[in-house]
């Protein structure tokens, strides 16, 4: 899949933002007043910024409201509802903390679940796609959720949680990669099933339907070299998990925490880039691109 | 409208004969021409006279080479447009309801005025049947020429999709695949019509007729009697001539 | 939620205008849908096939549907152009038509008054040859031809000399009845849609298709059986099948005896000047032995039953029937499958199996049509016997230097099976059948200031008909109808520039061309041609002094011309697809068609034929001026309506004026003829009567109908010529008989190649040592030569072209898809991207024809993939063979017809690093029309 920057930024930052909201909803850290304002502001900038980034890849963002209509079947629509609900609930909850120094626990918990639910719906947009075997697995929500929560813990300054969750996210990431590498083969979709010509013999793509490019090739057929991918994986894992964990193990320091956060974000961006770039859509088969 | 109708009154679709398709691209361009002037936004082209031309097409013709275990390799031309799947994932993923499957005939359509151009339906389609128009920024796909097949402004014989009407080899057939007695259903039954990527669970309405066995001319031993020499022992040409002319 | 409500019956257009497609030479009928734009102006919106049209019956190919993009192409020329930069630069100035005519007349008038042959007028994709040749004839130059000589004259000439009609678009299989269809060397052909429709029909019936082609794409891909033959060896393969069939007696002997020259007697006296010629009576009629009387008789005497075996001795000379000669020749073991298998690359048993299958279907699946008919000997047959085997072939067998003989061999094969003009077999389309003897002979009699003494092109019947000057040198610039290629019925367009540049046989002053991209894809040796066109003599003048050219678009050739007469697009002019040249007939109907301006041009352009009417009048050419010297035809439409070739015969056969109103075929001028055509959808059809539908050359009902329709003036039944007597006459000359003698260096070649019975010979590969791989081109179905690239839709399908290599050669050269290779021939080299193809003859490489483009042409960006990755094979092909050291220029052509031997090309391949661009690279030419827009999203009206 084409690793479009808007989608990479969206999923990275909104994941982080909703992860932070998740912790805030449970009262970690238990902040109020101006500090709460600061935390909430950061969370909203990330979550909303991510959401806004996601509209960059819409052809008609001015019609975005229509996307709320199909919640009964569409994960994208559900994501919209969830995000709006999470942001509204958490806004109310945050307002209580900031202005009234009040913690409405139930509201916070509801908001926390809506926040993480948003990440889940995002994940399901990808996870539901049979056409992209690498994504079409429960590991996809696991991957997005674990990173989001770990990032949230990190942002929320929950050092212990953060260390544990980062390690967990790292583990999920590694499993996702390993399982993902065989996903296409084991999904059973190949050129023979795509063309139904396999019973005659070995099928190979001959001439493409057009010598130039088209939307499908730009959007779905992105080929990245194995070696290149491996390098990026090491970098992603190092920045996303290893470095932050090491830093967190050191005595706490705001600057170091910032380093951990920045490193984590860079790692997630790299991981997310790979998430798209390594995902192969079955349509590539028709073009002999696999 | 994103949820799929439980049933549709008809299952209109195409049957494509891989035994006959010569790969001429007539259907591709006819489709482009019709759909540029008709339903929805015109199918635009980017850099049309430049170094990197591309554009929106609703129907494309691939070609594959197949190497049997024995014998010569074969080449198969392979037209592909929307298969109007019964379980169309492109419809259920659509957040706006722009994508829908018509209850009357099962045609999967995009209502362009509702489309936000998110592209998700194209992601969900295993067949590459949807293309986002770069100019209009809405999703385009085969309409099964919904604006032709019922159109009272065109003669009745012509109320078939543009690609079907134009196909010089007659490799494209249109009809109701929900009706077992329709000509297309019978063709599918006779020739063993196939679903593409059945494992994707989309239940395509369009069917593909497989190529007939190739290079299957009987070995010479079987045909040998047809070349029995006129005279067993060639006794010179005059003997042959007499014998050959006996029949006259 | 509810579904949106759709308008299921939107208005399709405001008006439909029916005319004829011209995205290729197939000439399908089209419905041009016109819609009002925002300004209320009717514009072309959508093009579909015309269901009522005899050619395409509603279907339309990719090019046809894309016609709208051709019509609106940014590459369209806008006004007459005068060259201002050096030739080849593309620098022009727009001028008025008056100035253009003045310039043209200032070059042409002096030539006409002194040396009319100094004008060479050659037309390319011309579909108005009867008109352009009429113009050239009135000008008085012998130097006129269209492009047939480099296209497929072997196919046309071999068919006409053998059976009075050819494949190409002049005949068709009986698609409704055939059960075995065998296709040789065809990728697309002119009958594009009809062939596809026919294939579709027979495939739907489950009939068998056998494709003989080194490459398995397109038609050959859908063929049930593929014969991946070694290029250039089809003649051997066919004659091996003839051998098998003859040996097995699997011939239609009745058919051979009655309708062919198989029983015609040949003079067998080696010393006679008539050795090998037909025995004829005092009226020149071929003689046979009548089986009932045992006596000599002219072949067409009523009641005669020609004997295939009886010999005849007279005045001490033995005469034997042609059939004897055939048996002698083809029963020989040199034609046994085992003897040819290796050379053809087809196992002997496969050859036998195919021959056996031909025999099985022709004889075991024979059938009768319940249709009575009467032959030319007066015998009435109760039924028509069908032999459901049919053949078709095109350039794959004809564009080789042995192509004439190979095409002949194929005709002999179908004739011995008795499948020509019978149900289920191959059928002619009117005006064919028409034997070679009914065609004109070439004329070169010139008189300064006066018309030529007759038509330029035609069919020779012996040395006397050659186009030679008194001193024996060629009369024509292309050396057509000379000892080098005596039967060059279509001229040799591919030799014109080369000969004119070399001054061999003489120099010319003005090269006038129409619709031929000679500085690019339509020439062999493209680089060389560009040099010849720009070469200057010692005075600094161009060696070819003046070049006038008519094109509608900014092609490569435009840049090499001095004066451009800009044509309209095909939707903006009158055209006439006439029975006088290449009509749109079907086997069971005569038909012709027109184009008419469905829109008026919005530029200062003019239909070329109309421009010729103007220019002809300005030059005072008889035929183009009235007695008072005024212009005779205001424009081409005027000519189409009012010109009469013979009394009652005009360019169009429909709606002519008879005594009692409008009638078909013959008749006087009808002032509203074009309107009648437009009302009828742009075409005219007249069906052949039921009892005249088959056996046309011998069927009196057909002969009578054809005379009534004006196809010819008296019935002329004839025999098929398994044996082509005129060829024997050339051999006789080479053997020393007669006054007109070939030059010595050609004697042996004439003896060897001009066998009156088909033979196979290896084409001249001298100088090609070390080049072992055959390199071919194929026409892409969705592109027409160079035109397609200016079409925004089509160029997305074929924007560049790889060279396809068979698996074995890929491995041998350590190549994988996308690598680049240097491909060389004795004449040049190209560097191009390669791709693997398994369904390909293992010693053949190929690419799509004419995709490569010159930078700057066609209003494309100079970095267009057509120029940076696309390429032409033409750089490797030469119009001459490698020098033999004898100082002579040997054309790379068939020694019989002069057909350009495109497919004899042999190459060598080496892997190389990817260059920046495919090579050779030429500098861009300046575009006289700028570059096209950077996006398209149009829709006419709402
Ligand atoms: N390597 C290789 N080369 C080949 C062949 C091959 O098989 N292999 N085939 C050969 C054969 S058979 C042929 S016939 C030639 C064809 O080659 P060409 O005869 O050169 O054919 P086109 O490229 O179609 O070019 C014809 C010219 O006509 C112009 N034209 C198009 N429409 C109009 C119009 O309406 N009016 C006017 N006045 N001009 C118009 C085009 O712009 C173009 O410049 O190519 C030959 N070249
Ligand atoms: N779409 C489209 N249609 C066209 C044209 C076009 O440019 N585009 N051009 C028109 C013109 S001008 C012409 S002349 C016709 C030509 O129409 P075709 O005769 O179909 O011409 P080519 O495409 O040159 O195809 C020649 C075929 O012969 C095969 N071949 C080559 N050598 C041999 C051989 O030795 N033996 C056998 N058996 N096969 C061989 C090649 O593989 C190729 O498939 O098409 C006309 N129609
Ligand atoms: S038009 Fe018909 S034959 Fe041509 S590519 Fe399409 S389906 Fe195949
Ligand atoms: S082919 Fe693709 S676009 Fe068409 S219905 Fe099926 S999934 Fe949807
Ligand atoms: S691109 Fe349009 S049709 Fe497709 S899913 Fe998005 S809104 Fe629906
Ligand atoms: S049915 Fe209509 S829209 Fe669909 S591919 Fe055919 S022409 Fe195009
Ligand atoms: S075959 Fe195609 S391009 Fe040629 S005349 Fe017919 S529709 Fe036009
Ligand atoms: Mo040609």
Short mmCIF file of N, CA and C and ligand atoms in Angstrom, two decimals, chain B residues 20-27 61 79 166-169 171-172, ligand 3:
data_model
loop_
_atom_site.label_atom_id
_atom_site.label_comp_id
_atom_site.label_asym_id
_atom_site.label_seq_id
_atom_site.Cartn_x
_atom_site.Cartn_y
_atom_site.Cartn_z
N UNK B 20 -12.48 -16.37 -26.06
CA UNK B 20 -12.74 -15.59 -27.27
C UNK B 20 -12.12 -14.20 -27.23
N UNK B 21 -11.84 -13.70 -26.07
CA UNK B 21 -11.34 -12.33 -25.97
C UNK B 21 -9.97 -12.24 -26.64
N UNK B 22 -9.87 -11.37 -27.64
CA UNK B 22 -8.61 -11.21 -28.36
C UNK B 22 -7.74 -10.10 -27.78
N UNK B 23 -8.23 -9.46 -26.73
CA UNK B 23 -7.42 -8.45 -26.07
C UNK B 23 -7.32 -7.14 -26.83
N UNK B 24 -8.40 -6.76 -27.50
CA UNK B 24 -8.31 -5.61 -28.40
C UNK B 24 -8.51 -4.27 -27.69
N UNK B 25 -8.96 -4.27 -26.45
CA UNK B 25 -9.19 -3.05 -25.67
C UNK B 25 -10.38 -2.23 -26.17
N UNK B 26 -11.17 -2.78 -27.07
CA UNK B 26 -12.32 -2.01 -27.57
C UNK B 26 -13.26 -1.69 -26.41
N UNK B 27 -13.47 -2.67 -25.54
CA UNK B 27 -14.39 -2.46 -24.43
C UNK B 27 -13.86 -1.38 -23.48
N UNK B 61 -7.96 -4.26 -19.58
CA UNK B 61 -7.70 -5.60 -20.11
C UNK B 61 -6.26 -6.02 -19.81
N UNK B 79 -10.11 -9.22 -19.52
CA UNK B 79 -10.77 -7.94 -19.22
C UNK B 79 -11.31 -7.95 -17.80
N UNK B 166 -19.97 -3.00 -27.98
CA UNK B 166 -18.85 -2.72 -28.87
C UNK B 166 -17.94 -3.91 -29.11
N UNK B 167 -17.96 -4.90 -28.21
CA UNK B 167 -16.95 -5.97 -28.28
C UNK B 167 -16.99 -6.68 -29.63
N UNK B 168 -15.94 -6.51 -30.44
CA UNK B 168 -15.99 -7.07 -31.79
C UNK B 168 -16.04 -8.59 -31.80
N UNK B 169 -15.43 -9.21 -30.81
CA UNK B 169 -15.36 -10.67 -30.82
C UNK B 169 -16.58 -11.30 -30.16
N UNK B 171 -17.14 -11.35 -27.00
CA UNK B 171 -16.64 -12.06 -25.82
C UNK B 171 -17.31 -11.59 -24.54
N UNK B 172 -18.18 -10.62 -24.64
CA UNK B 172 -18.83 -10.09 -23.44
C UNK B 172 -20.34 -10.29 -23.55
S1 LIG D 3 -13.66 -5.78 -26.56
FE1 LIG D 3 -14.06 -7.94 -26.33
S2 LIG D 3 -12.35 -8.95 -27.35
FE2 LIG D 3 -11.76 -6.82 -27.07
S3 LIG D 3 -10.65 -6.82 -25.13
FE3 LIG D 3 -12.77 -6.34 -24.64
S4 LIG D 3 -13.69 -8.31 -24.20
FE4 LIG D 3 -11.79 -8.72 -25.23
#
